[in-house]
């Protein structure tokens, strides 16, 4: 479509400077005579160039490439026994929602079909403030010790010298940190390249806590299950699309919504009491593990529909700032150390990427009025008028007290402890189940192919052998098939501590 000049725009706007002064010739620049130098007095020209020079903001340090849309979240089932969050007070409650999907490791121009987990970030504007659910399309993650995150991400990005993605670095990290194996098994299945951004499920991965009016809490895992099912590409399809149309995911989301084919998800929770959590075979704060659906069935809570494309991508999606710490009363973080670290990391990076007043940007501003004592800073365009900017401790705030705020639901005791997990046989059980009982023959064949075409790029025989030993700890047959596919000797399983050595979860210390 030919571009609409501002003169013909529907709102009848006249071309102006950024201060609103009309400018007759947008392309003209003031100069002395016909061929002389330019004039410093030409605010229009200087402002034009100066603004252009500053158009870029830092891209997200991870999840830089993405696509997003708006829609709504609707409560479909009564879960007031689980949470007092006002969103869930009534079946039928609806809240305006913004979602951003993303790949993780690539830059903002990288291919949408790259093998990578996908981000699934949701901002639900409730009448008690914004509830952000910053999820992925996989129910587990590579790490459970938060200090590993920057190291891990470095190895998935570019080598410091060659500035190339590096298969040796990639597999060296994963084989040296084998608690990643469950996520590796999912990543190298065809689920590692979903068909676009909106044909996939979303998972909290972490355990969260829902707290009800009586102050009782449940541990929960949250699932967004795509209506009509998830769809994946095969490796050859994904690789071809990466070259032919790197923006395949952005395009198909946009075009489906324009055509009225609104993607929707049914939202479920799995719940566990503290007593159940103590008996559970795995630590519920270990994000490399899932909860069995048989033991902890999915309970429906709501639905989400995306029915509106952004009018302006930068303002409504790029500037969106999601954080697991943006939450509401009745929905809380668990003590999962990776989640706890994320509570800090996201607002910290938003202040860097968007500025200290990032929550005043229209896409981030909550639907409810803000009343607090934060003032000023760069771009404070909603500065709370003449409202006092300090609080007296003699005059208690008029706030609605909730009974659970007085209840101590988890009591933590103990000295500071430099905690670091270690790998045990427990870490291979769920990946083995996936390989032997969840994958079918085609899935297994694709998995071996998908690993082989990547692992064969590693130059180091030691790295290849080490990763094969991790696969052998899952299943010897799996490892041998990959070894044969890449033409290297087969290896024995990695030896790790017995399952009995694993740290168990205690809800009450
Ligand atoms: C210690 C672990 C982690 C750290 C430090 C971390 C940090 C970050 C940072 C700094 C960003 C960029 C945010 C921005 O610029 O707006 C980001 C994005 C994101 N992260 Fe994480 N992350 C961690 C683990 C995870 C996990 C476990 C998940 C999912 C379960 C996840 C999901 C996402 C998503 C979906 C985004 C993109 C948000 C968007 O679209 O704006 N991250 N992460």
Coordinates of C-alpha atoms and ligand atoms in Angstrom, one line a residue:
X1 CA 0.0 0.0 0.0
X2 CA 1.5 3.4 -0.8
X3 CA 2.3 5.4 2.3
X4 CA -0.3 8.0 3.4
X5 CA 1.3 11.4 3.6
X6 CA 0.6 13.2 6.8
X7 CA -1.3 15.9 4.8
X8 CA -3.9 13.3 3.7
X9 CA -4.1 11.7 7.1
X10 CA -7.6 10.8 8.4
X11 CA -7.3 13.1 11.5
X12 CA -6.6 16.0 9.2
X13 CA -3.2 16.7 10.8
X14 CA -0.9 19.3 9.3
X15 CA 2.8 18.6 9.2
X16 CA 4.4 20.2 12.2
X17 CA 7.6 20.4 14.2
X18 CA 7.6 18.4 17.4
X19 CA 6.5 21.6 19.1
X20 CA 3.4 21.9 16.9
X21 CA 4.5 24.7 14.5
X22 CA 3.4 24.1 11.0
X23 CA 6.1 23.5 8.4
X24 CA 5.3 24.0 4.7
X25 CA 8.1 22.0 3.2
X26 CA 9.1 18.9 5.3
X27 CA 12.1 18.1 3.1
X28 CA 13.5 21.6 3.1
X29 CA 16.5 22.7 5.3
X30 CA 17.5 26.3 5.8
X31 CA 20.8 27.4 4.4
X32 CA 22.6 30.6 3.3
X33 CA 21.7 31.4 -0.2
X34 CA 21.5 28.6 -2.8
X35 CA 24.6 26.6 -2.0
X36 CA 25.8 27.9 1.5
X37 CA 26.0 26.0 4.8
X38 CA 23.0 25.1 7.0
X39 CA 21.6 27.3 9.7
X40 CA 21.7 26.4 13.4
X41 CA 18.4 28.3 13.8
X42 CA 16.5 25.7 11.8
X43 CA 14.9 23.9 14.8
X44 CA 12.8 21.7 12.4
X45 CA 15.9 20.2 10.7
X46 CA 18.0 19.8 13.9
X47 CA 15.1 18.3 15.8
X48 CA 14.5 15.9 12.9
X49 CA 18.0 14.6 12.9
X50 CA 18.5 14.7 16.6
X51 CA 15.4 12.6 17.2
X52 CA 16.4 10.2 14.5
X53 CA 19.8 9.8 16.2
X54 CA 18.1 8.7 19.3
X55 CA 15.5 6.3 17.9
X56 CA 17.0 3.1 19.2
X57 CA 16.6 2.0 22.8
X58 CA 18.5 -1.1 24.1
X59 CA 16.9 -4.3 22.9
X60 CA 16.0 -6.8 25.5
X61 CA 19.2 -8.6 26.7
X62 CA 17.2 -11.8 26.1
X63 CA 14.0 -12.3 24.2
X64 CA 14.9 -9.5 21.9
X65 CA 12.9 -10.8 18.9
X66 CA 9.1 -11.0 19.4
X67 CA 5.6 -10.2 18.4
X68 CA 2.6 -9.2 20.4
X69 CA -1.1 -8.4 20.5
X70 CA -3.9 -7.3 22.8
X71 CA -7.1 -9.1 23.9
X72 CA -8.7 -10.1 27.1
X73 CA -8.5 -12.6 29.9
X74 CA -11.9 -14.0 31.2
X75 CA -12.6 -15.9 34.4
X76 CA -14.5 -19.0 33.5
X77 CA -14.5 -21.0 36.8
X78 CA -14.9 -20.1 40.5
X79 CA -11.5 -20.4 42.2
X80 CA -12.3 -18.2 45.3
X81 CA -11.3 -21.3 47.4
X82 CA -7.7 -20.8 45.9
X83 CA -7.2 -17.0 45.6
X84 CA -8.7 -13.7 46.9
X85 CA -7.3 -11.9 43.8
X86 CA -10.2 -9.5 42.8
X87 CA -9.9 -10.6 39.2
X88 CA -11.1 -14.1 40.3
X89 CA -13.9 -12.8 42.5
X90 CA -16.6 -13.5 39.9
X91 CA -17.0 -15.9 37.0
X92 CA -17.3 -13.7 33.9
X93 CA -14.8 -11.0 35.1
X94 CA -12.8 -9.8 32.1
X95 CA -9.6 -7.8 32.0
X96 CA -7.8 -6.2 29.1
X97 CA -4.6 -8.1 28.3
X98 CA -1.4 -7.6 26.3
X99 CA 0.8 -10.5 25.3
X100 CA 4.3 -10.6 23.9
X101 CA 5.7 -13.8 22.4
X102 CA 9.5 -14.1 21.7
X103 CA 12.4 -16.2 21.0
X104 CA 15.2 -16.1 23.6
X105 CA 18.7 -16.0 22.3
X106 CA 18.6 -14.1 19.0
X107 CA 18.9 -10.4 18.3
X108 CA 15.8 -8.4 17.4
X109 CA 16.3 -9.2 13.7
X110 CA 16.9 -13.0 14.1
X111 CA 14.7 -15.7 12.7
X112 CA 11.3 -16.4 14.3
X113 CA 11.7 -20.1 13.6
X114 CA 15.1 -20.6 15.4
X115 CA 15.4 -23.6 17.7
X116 CA 14.8 -21.9 21.1
X117 CA 12.2 -21.8 23.9
X118 CA 9.6 -19.2 23.3
X119 CA 8.7 -16.4 25.7
X120 CA 5.0 -16.1 26.5
X121 CA 4.6 -12.8 28.5
X122 CA 1.1 -11.7 29.6
X123 CA 0.0 -8.5 31.2
X124 CA -3.5 -8.6 32.7
X125 CA -4.9 -5.2 33.7
X126 CA -7.0 -6.1 36.8
X127 CA -8.9 -3.7 39.1
X128 CA -6.2 -4.3 41.7
X129 CA -3.3 -3.4 39.3
X130 CA -1.3 -5.3 36.7
X131 CA -0.8 -9.0 36.9
X132 CA 2.1 -10.1 34.7
X133 CA 2.6 -13.7 34.0
X134 CA 6.0 -14.0 32.3
X135 CA 6.0 -17.5 31.1
X136 CA 7.7 -19.7 28.5
X137 CA 6.2 -22.3 26.1
X138 CA 8.0 -25.1 28.0
X139 CA 7.0 -26.3 31.5
X140 CA 10.7 -26.5 32.7
X141 CA 13.9 -24.5 32.3
X142 CA 17.6 -25.1 31.9
X143 CA 18.7 -24.0 35.4
X144 CA 17.6 -24.1 39.0
X145 CA 20.5 -22.0 40.4
X146 CA 19.8 -18.4 39.4
X147 CA 23.5 -17.3 39.3
X148 CA 23.9 -19.6 36.3
X149 CA 21.5 -17.5 34.2
X150 CA 24.0 -15.0 32.8
X151 CA 26.6 -17.7 32.2
X152 CA 24.1 -19.9 30.4
X153 CA 22.8 -17.1 28.2
X154 CA 26.3 -16.1 27.2
X155 CA 26.9 -19.6 25.8
X156 CA 23.7 -19.4 23.7
X157 CA 24.7 -16.0 22.3
X158 CA 27.9 -15.0 20.4
X159 CA 31.5 -16.0 21.1
X160 CA 33.4 -13.1 22.6
X161 CA 36.2 -13.3 19.9
X162 CA 34.6 -14.6 16.7
X163 CA 31.2 -13.0 17.4
X164 CA 29.7 -16.1 16.0
X165 CA 27.1 -18.5 17.6
X166 CA 29.3 -21.4 18.7
X167 CA 28.2 -25.0 18.9
X168 CA 31.1 -25.9 21.2
X169 CA 30.2 -23.2 23.7
X170 CA 26.5 -24.2 23.5
X171 CA 27.1 -27.9 24.2
X172 CA 30.0 -27.4 26.6
X173 CA 27.7 -25.5 28.9
X174 CA 24.8 -27.9 28.6
X175 CA 27.0 -31.0 29.2
X176 CA 28.8 -29.4 32.2
X177 CA 25.4 -28.5 33.7
X178 CA 23.3 -31.6 33.1
X179 CA 20.3 -30.5 35.2
X180 CA 19.5 -28.8 31.8
X181 CA 18.7 -32.2 30.2
X182 CA 14.9 -32.1 30.7
X183 CA 14.7 -28.7 28.9
X184 CA 17.2 -30.0 26.2
X185 CA 15.0 -32.9 25.6
X186 CA 12.0 -30.6 24.9
X187 CA 14.1 -28.0 23.0
X188 CA 15.5 -30.6 20.6
X189 CA 12.1 -32.1 19.9
X190 CA 10.0 -30.4 17.3
X191 CA 8.5 -28.3 20.1
X192 CA 11.8 -26.3 19.8
X193 CA 10.4 -24.6 16.7
X194 CA 6.7 -24.0 17.1
X195 CA 4.7 -23.1 14.0
X196 CA 4.6 -19.3 14.6
X197 CA 4.1 -17.6 17.9
X198 CA 0.4 -18.3 18.5
X199 CA 0.2 -22.1 18.0
X200 CA 1.9 -23.0 21.3
X201 CA 1.1 -23.5 25.0
X202 CA 2.4 -21.3 27.8
X203 CA 3.6 -22.5 31.2
X204 CA 4.5 -20.8 34.5
X205 CA 7.3 -23.3 34.9
X206 CA 7.9 -22.0 38.4
X207 CA 5.7 -22.9 41.3
X208 CA 3.6 -19.9 42.4
X209 CA 1.3 -19.5 45.4
X210 CA -2.4 -18.6 45.4
X211 CA -3.7 -17.3 48.7
X212 CA -7.4 -17.2 49.6
X213 CA -9.5 -14.9 51.7
X214 CA -8.9 -17.1 54.8
X215 CA -5.1 -16.8 54.4
X216 CA -4.7 -20.4 53.2
X217 CA -2.3 -21.0 50.4
X218 CA -1.8 -23.5 47.7
X219 CA 1.2 -24.0 45.5
X220 CA 0.2 -23.7 41.8
X221 CA 1.6 -24.3 38.4
X222 CA -0.3 -22.3 35.6
X223 CA -0.9 -23.6 32.1
X224 CA -2.2 -21.8 29.0
X225 CA -3.3 -24.5 26.6
X226 CA -3.8 -23.4 23.0
X227 CA -7.4 -24.1 21.8
X228 CA -7.2 -26.3 18.8
X229 CA -3.8 -27.6 19.9
X230 CA -0.2 -26.6 19.6
X231 CA 1.6 -26.9 16.2
X232 CA 5.2 -27.4 15.5
X233 CA 7.5 -27.3 12.4
X234 CA 10.0 -29.9 11.5
X235 CA 13.7 -29.0 11.5
X236 CA 13.9 -28.7 7.6
X237 CA 10.7 -26.6 7.5
X238 CA 12.0 -24.3 10.3
X239 CA 15.5 -24.0 8.7
X240 CA 14.0 -23.1 5.3
X241 CA 11.6 -20.5 6.8
X242 CA 14.5 -19.0 8.8
X243 CA 16.0 -18.1 5.4
X244 CA 12.9 -17.4 3.4
X245 CA 10.9 -15.4 5.9
X246 CA 12.7 -14.7 9.2
X247 CA 9.5 -12.8 10.4
X248 CA 7.2 -15.7 9.8
X249 CA 5.9 -15.7 13.4
X250 CA 5.2 -11.9 13.5
X251 CA 3.5 -12.1 10.1
X252 CA 1.2 -15.0 10.8
X253 CA 0.1 -13.6 14.2
X254 CA -0.7 -10.2 12.7
X255 CA -2.4 -11.7 9.6
X256 CA -4.5 -14.1 11.6
X257 CA -5.8 -11.4 13.9
X258 CA -6.5 -9.1 11.0
X259 CA -8.5 -11.9 9.4
X260 CA -10.5 -12.4 12.5
X261 CA -8.9 -15.7 13.3
X262 CA -8.4 -14.9 17.0
X263 CA -6.0 -17.2 18.8
X264 CA -7.3 -18.3 22.2
X265 CA -6.1 -20.4 25.2
X266 CA -7.8 -22.2 28.0
X267 CA -6.1 -21.5 31.3
X268 CA -5.6 -24.1 34.0
X269 CA -3.9 -24.5 37.3
X270 CA -2.4 -27.5 39.0
X271 CA -2.6 -27.2 42.8
X272 CA -0.7 -28.7 45.7
X273 CA -1.0 -28.2 49.4
X274 CA 2.1 -27.7 51.6
X275 CA 1.6 -31.3 53.0
X276 CA 1.4 -32.7 49.5
X277 CA 4.5 -30.8 48.5
X278 CA 6.5 -32.3 51.3
X279 CA 5.6 -35.8 50.1
X280 CA 6.2 -35.0 46.4
X281 CA 9.1 -37.0 44.9
X282 CA 10.6 -33.7 43.5
X283 CA 11.4 -30.4 45.0
X284 CA 8.5 -28.1 43.9
X285 CA 11.0 -25.2 43.8
X286 CA 13.1 -27.0 41.2
X287 CA 12.2 -25.6 37.9
X288 CA 13.7 -28.5 36.0
X289 CA 10.7 -30.7 37.1
X290 CA 7.1 -31.0 36.1
X291 CA 4.2 -32.1 38.3
X292 CA 2.4 -35.2 37.0
X293 CA -1.0 -34.4 35.5
X294 CA -2.4 -37.6 36.8
X295 CA -1.5 -36.9 40.4
X296 CA -2.2 -33.1 40.1
X297 CA -5.0 -32.7 37.5
X298 CA -5.5 -29.5 35.5
X299 CA -8.3 -27.4 36.9
X300 CA -9.7 -24.8 34.4
X301 CA -9.8 -21.2 35.6
X302 CA -10.1 -18.9 32.6
X303 CA -9.6 -18.2 28.9
X304 CA -7.5 -15.7 27.0
X305 CA -8.3 -14.4 23.5
X306 CA -6.1 -12.1 21.4
X307 CA -8.3 -10.1 19.1
X308 CA -6.5 -6.8 18.5
X309 CA -3.3 -6.0 16.7
X310 CA -1.2 -3.1 18.1
X311 CA -1.6 0.2 16.2
X312 CA 2.0 1.0 16.9
X313 CA 4.4 -1.9 17.5
X314 CA 7.1 0.2 19.4
X315 CA 4.7 1.9 21.7
X316 CA 2.5 -1.1 22.5
X317 CA 4.8 -4.1 22.3
X318 CA 8.5 -3.0 22.3
X319 CA 7.9 -0.7 25.3
X320 CA 5.8 -3.3 27.2
X321 CA 7.6 -4.2 30.4
X322 CA 6.6 -7.5 31.9
X323 CA 7.8 -8.7 35.3
X324 CA 7.0 -11.6 37.6
X325 CA 7.1 -9.1 40.4
X326 CA 4.2 -7.1 38.9
X327 CA 1.5 -9.1 40.8
X328 CA -1.7 -8.6 42.8
X329 CA -2.9 -9.6 46.3
X330 CA -3.7 -13.3 46.4
X331 CA -1.1 -14.3 43.8
X332 CA 2.4 -14.6 45.1
X333 CA 5.9 -15.8 44.1
X334 CA 7.1 -19.0 45.7
X335 CA 10.6 -19.3 47.2
X336 CA 12.0 -20.8 44.0
X337 CA 15.4 -19.0 43.8
X338 CA 15.2 -18.5 40.1
X339 CA 11.8 -16.9 40.4
X340 CA 13.1 -14.8 43.3
X341 CA 16.0 -13.5 41.2
X342 CA 13.6 -12.7 38.4
X343 CA 11.6 -10.6 40.7
X344 CA 14.6 -8.3 40.9
X345 CA 16.0 -8.6 37.4
X346 CA 13.0 -7.5 35.3
X347 CA 12.2 -4.1 36.9
X348 CA 15.9 -3.5 37.0
X349 CA 16.3 -4.1 33.3
X350 CA 13.2 -2.0 32.6
X351 CA 14.7 1.0 34.4
X352 CA 17.7 0.5 32.2
X353 CA 15.8 -0.2 28.9
X354 CA 12.9 2.2 29.3
X355 CA 13.7 4.5 32.2
X356 CA 12.7 4.8 35.8
X357 CA 9.1 5.8 35.0
X358 CA 8.6 2.8 32.7
X359 CA 5.3 2.0 34.4
X360 CA 3.9 5.4 33.3
X361 CA 4.2 4.4 29.6
X362 CA 0.6 3.9 28.3
X363 CA 1.1 0.2 27.6
X364 CA 2.4 -0.4 31.1
X365 CA 0.1 1.9 33.0
X366 CA -2.4 0.0 35.2
X367 CA -6.1 0.5 34.6
X368 CA -6.4 1.8 38.2
X369 CA -5.2 5.2 39.4
X370 CA -1.7 5.3 41.0
X371 CA -1.4 6.8 44.4
X372 CA 2.0 6.6 46.1
X373 CA 5.0 8.8 46.9
X374 CA 7.2 8.2 43.8
X375 CA 7.8 11.5 42.1
X376 CA 9.9 13.0 39.3
X377 CA 12.7 11.3 37.4
X378 CA 13.1 11.3 33.6
X379 CA 9.8 11.5 31.6
X380 CA 7.5 11.8 34.6
X381 CA 4.4 12.7 32.7
X382 CA 2.0 11.5 35.2
X383 CA 3.3 13.0 38.4
X384 CA 0.3 12.8 40.6
X385 CA -0.5 16.5 40.5
X386 CA -0.7 18.3 43.8
X387 CA -1.1 15.1 45.9
X388 CA 1.3 15.3 48.9
X389 CA 4.7 13.6 48.2
X390 CA 5.3 12.3 51.7
X391 CA 3.6 10.1 54.2
X392 CA 3.1 10.5 57.9
X393 CA 3.5 7.5 60.2
X394 CA 1.0 9.1 62.6
X395 CA -1.8 8.9 60.1
X396 CA -2.4 5.3 59.0
X397 CA -3.1 4.8 55.4
X398 CA -6.8 4.0 54.6
X399 CA -6.3 0.7 52.9
X400 CA -8.4 -2.4 52.7
X401 CA -6.8 -4.9 55.0
X402 CA -7.0 -8.6 54.0
X403 CA -7.0 -11.2 56.6
X404 CA -4.2 -13.2 54.9
X405 CA -1.8 -10.3 55.3
X406 CA -1.7 -11.1 59.0
X407 CA -1.1 -14.8 58.6
X408 CA 2.4 -16.2 58.5
X409 CA 2.0 -19.0 56.0
X410 CA 5.6 -20.0 55.5
X411 CA 8.2 -19.6 58.3
X412 CA 11.8 -19.6 57.2
X413 CA 14.5 -20.2 59.7
X414 CA 18.3 -20.5 59.3
X415 CA 21.4 -18.7 58.6
X416 CA 22.4 -17.4 55.2
X417 CA 23.5 -20.3 53.1
X418 CA 25.4 -20.2 49.8
X419 CA 23.1 -22.6 48.1
X420 CA 24.0 -24.5 44.9
X421 CA 22.3 -27.6 43.6
X422 CA 24.0 -30.7 42.4
X423 CA 22.9 -33.3 39.9
X424 CA 21.4 -36.7 41.0
X425 CA 19.7 -39.6 39.3
X426 CA 16.4 -37.9 40.0
X427 CA 17.3 -35.4 37.2
X428 CA 17.1 -38.0 34.5
X429 CA 13.7 -39.6 35.5
X430 CA 11.4 -37.1 33.7
X431 CA 13.6 -36.8 30.6
X432 CA 13.7 -40.7 30.4
X433 CA 9.9 -40.7 30.7
X434 CA 9.6 -38.2 27.9
X435 CA 12.0 -40.2 25.6
X436 CA 10.5 -43.7 26.3
X437 CA 6.8 -43.0 26.9
X438 CA 5.7 -39.6 25.7
X439 CA 7.6 -39.4 22.4
X440 CA 6.3 -41.7 19.6
X441 CA 8.7 -43.2 17.0
X442 CA 8.5 -40.1 14.7
X443 CA 9.2 -37.8 17.7
X444 CA 12.3 -40.0 18.5
X445 CA 13.5 -40.0 15.0
X446 CA 13.1 -36.2 14.7
X447 CA 14.8 -35.7 18.1
X448 CA 17.9 -37.7 17.0
X449 CA 18.0 -35.8 13.7
X450 CA 17.6 -32.4 15.4
X451 CA 20.4 -33.0 17.9
X452 CA 22.7 -34.5 15.3
X453 CA 22.5 -31.5 12.9
X454 CA 23.4 -29.2 15.8
X455 CA 25.9 -31.3 17.8
X456 CA 27.9 -32.2 14.7
X457 CA 28.9 -28.6 14.5
X458 CA 30.8 -28.8 17.8
X459 CA 34.6 -29.2 17.0
X460 CA 35.6 -30.7 20.3
X461 CA 35.5 -34.5 20.6
X462 CA 35.4 -34.1 24.4
X463 CA 32.3 -31.8 24.4
X464 CA 30.5 -34.3 22.1
X465 CA 31.4 -37.2 24.2
X466 CA 30.4 -35.4 27.4
X467 CA 27.0 -34.5 26.0
X468 CA 26.5 -38.0 24.8
X469 CA 27.2 -39.3 28.3
X470 CA 24.4 -37.0 29.5
X471 CA 22.0 -38.4 26.9
X472 CA 23.2 -42.0 27.9
X473 CA 22.2 -41.2 31.5
X474 CA 18.7 -40.6 30.1
X475 CA 18.8 -43.7 27.9
X476 CA 21.7 -45.6 26.4
X477 CA 19.8 -46.3 23.2
X478 CA 19.1 -42.6 22.7
X479 CA 22.8 -41.7 23.2
X480 CA 24.0 -44.5 20.8
X481 CA 21.6 -43.4 18.1
X482 CA 22.9 -39.8 18.2
X483 CA 26.5 -41.1 18.3
X484 CA 25.9 -43.1 15.2
X485 CA 24.2 -40.2 13.5
X486 CA 27.2 -37.9 14.0
X487 CA 29.8 -40.7 13.4
X488 CA 31.5 -40.7 16.8
X489 CA 32.1 -43.6 19.3
X490 CA 29.3 -44.5 21.7
X491 CA 29.9 -43.6 25.4
X492 CA 28.8 -44.8 28.8
X493 CA 26.3 -42.8 31.0
X494 CA 27.5 -39.9 33.1
X495 CA 27.8 -41.0 36.8
X496 CA 25.9 -38.9 39.3
X497 CA 24.8 -39.0 42.9
X498 CA 22.0 -41.3 43.8
X499 CA 18.4 -40.0 43.9
X500 CA 18.4 -40.4 47.7
X501 CA 21.1 -37.6 47.9
X502 CA 18.7 -35.0 46.4
X503 CA 17.5 -32.1 48.7
X504 CA 13.8 -32.6 49.4
X505 CA 11.3 -29.7 49.8
X506 CA 10.2 -28.6 53.3
X507 CA 7.3 -26.2 53.3
X508 CA 7.9 -25.3 56.9
X509 CA 11.6 -24.9 58.0
Ligands
LIG1 C1 17.5 -16.1 36.8 C2 16.7 -16.4 35.7 C3 16.3 -15.4 34.7 C4 16.7 -14.1 34.6 C5 17.7 -13.3 35.4 C6 15.9 -13.5 33.5 C7 16.1 -12.2 33.0 C8 15.4 -11.7 31.9 C9 15.6 -10.4 31.4 C10 16.6 -9.4 31.9 C11 14.7 -10.2 30.4 C12 14.5 -9.0 29.5 C13 13.3 -8.2 30.0 C14 13.1 -6.9 29.3 O1 14.0 -6.3 28.8 O2 11.9 -6.4 29.3 C15 13.9 -11.4 30.3 C16 12.9 -11.6 29.4 C17 12.0 -12.6 29.5 N1 12.1 -13.8 30.3 FE1 13.6 -14.1 31.6 N2 15.1 -14.4 33.0 C18 15.2 -15.6 33.7 C19 14.5 -16.8 33.6 C20 13.3 -16.9 32.9 C21 12.4 -18.0 33.0 C22 12.6 -19.2 33.9 C23 11.3 -17.7 32.2 C24 10.0 -18.4 32.0 C25 9.5 -19.3 32.8 C26 11.6 -16.4 31.6 C27 10.8 -15.8 30.7 C28 11.0 -14.6 30.1 C29 10.2 -13.9 29.1 C30 8.9 -14.5 28.5 C31 10.8 -12.8 28.7 C32 10.3 -11.8 27.6 C33 9.4 -10.7 28.2 C34 8.9 -9.8 27.2 O3 8.4 -10.3 26.2 O4 9.1 -8.6 27.3 N3 12.8 -16.0 32.0 N4 14.4 -12.3 31.2

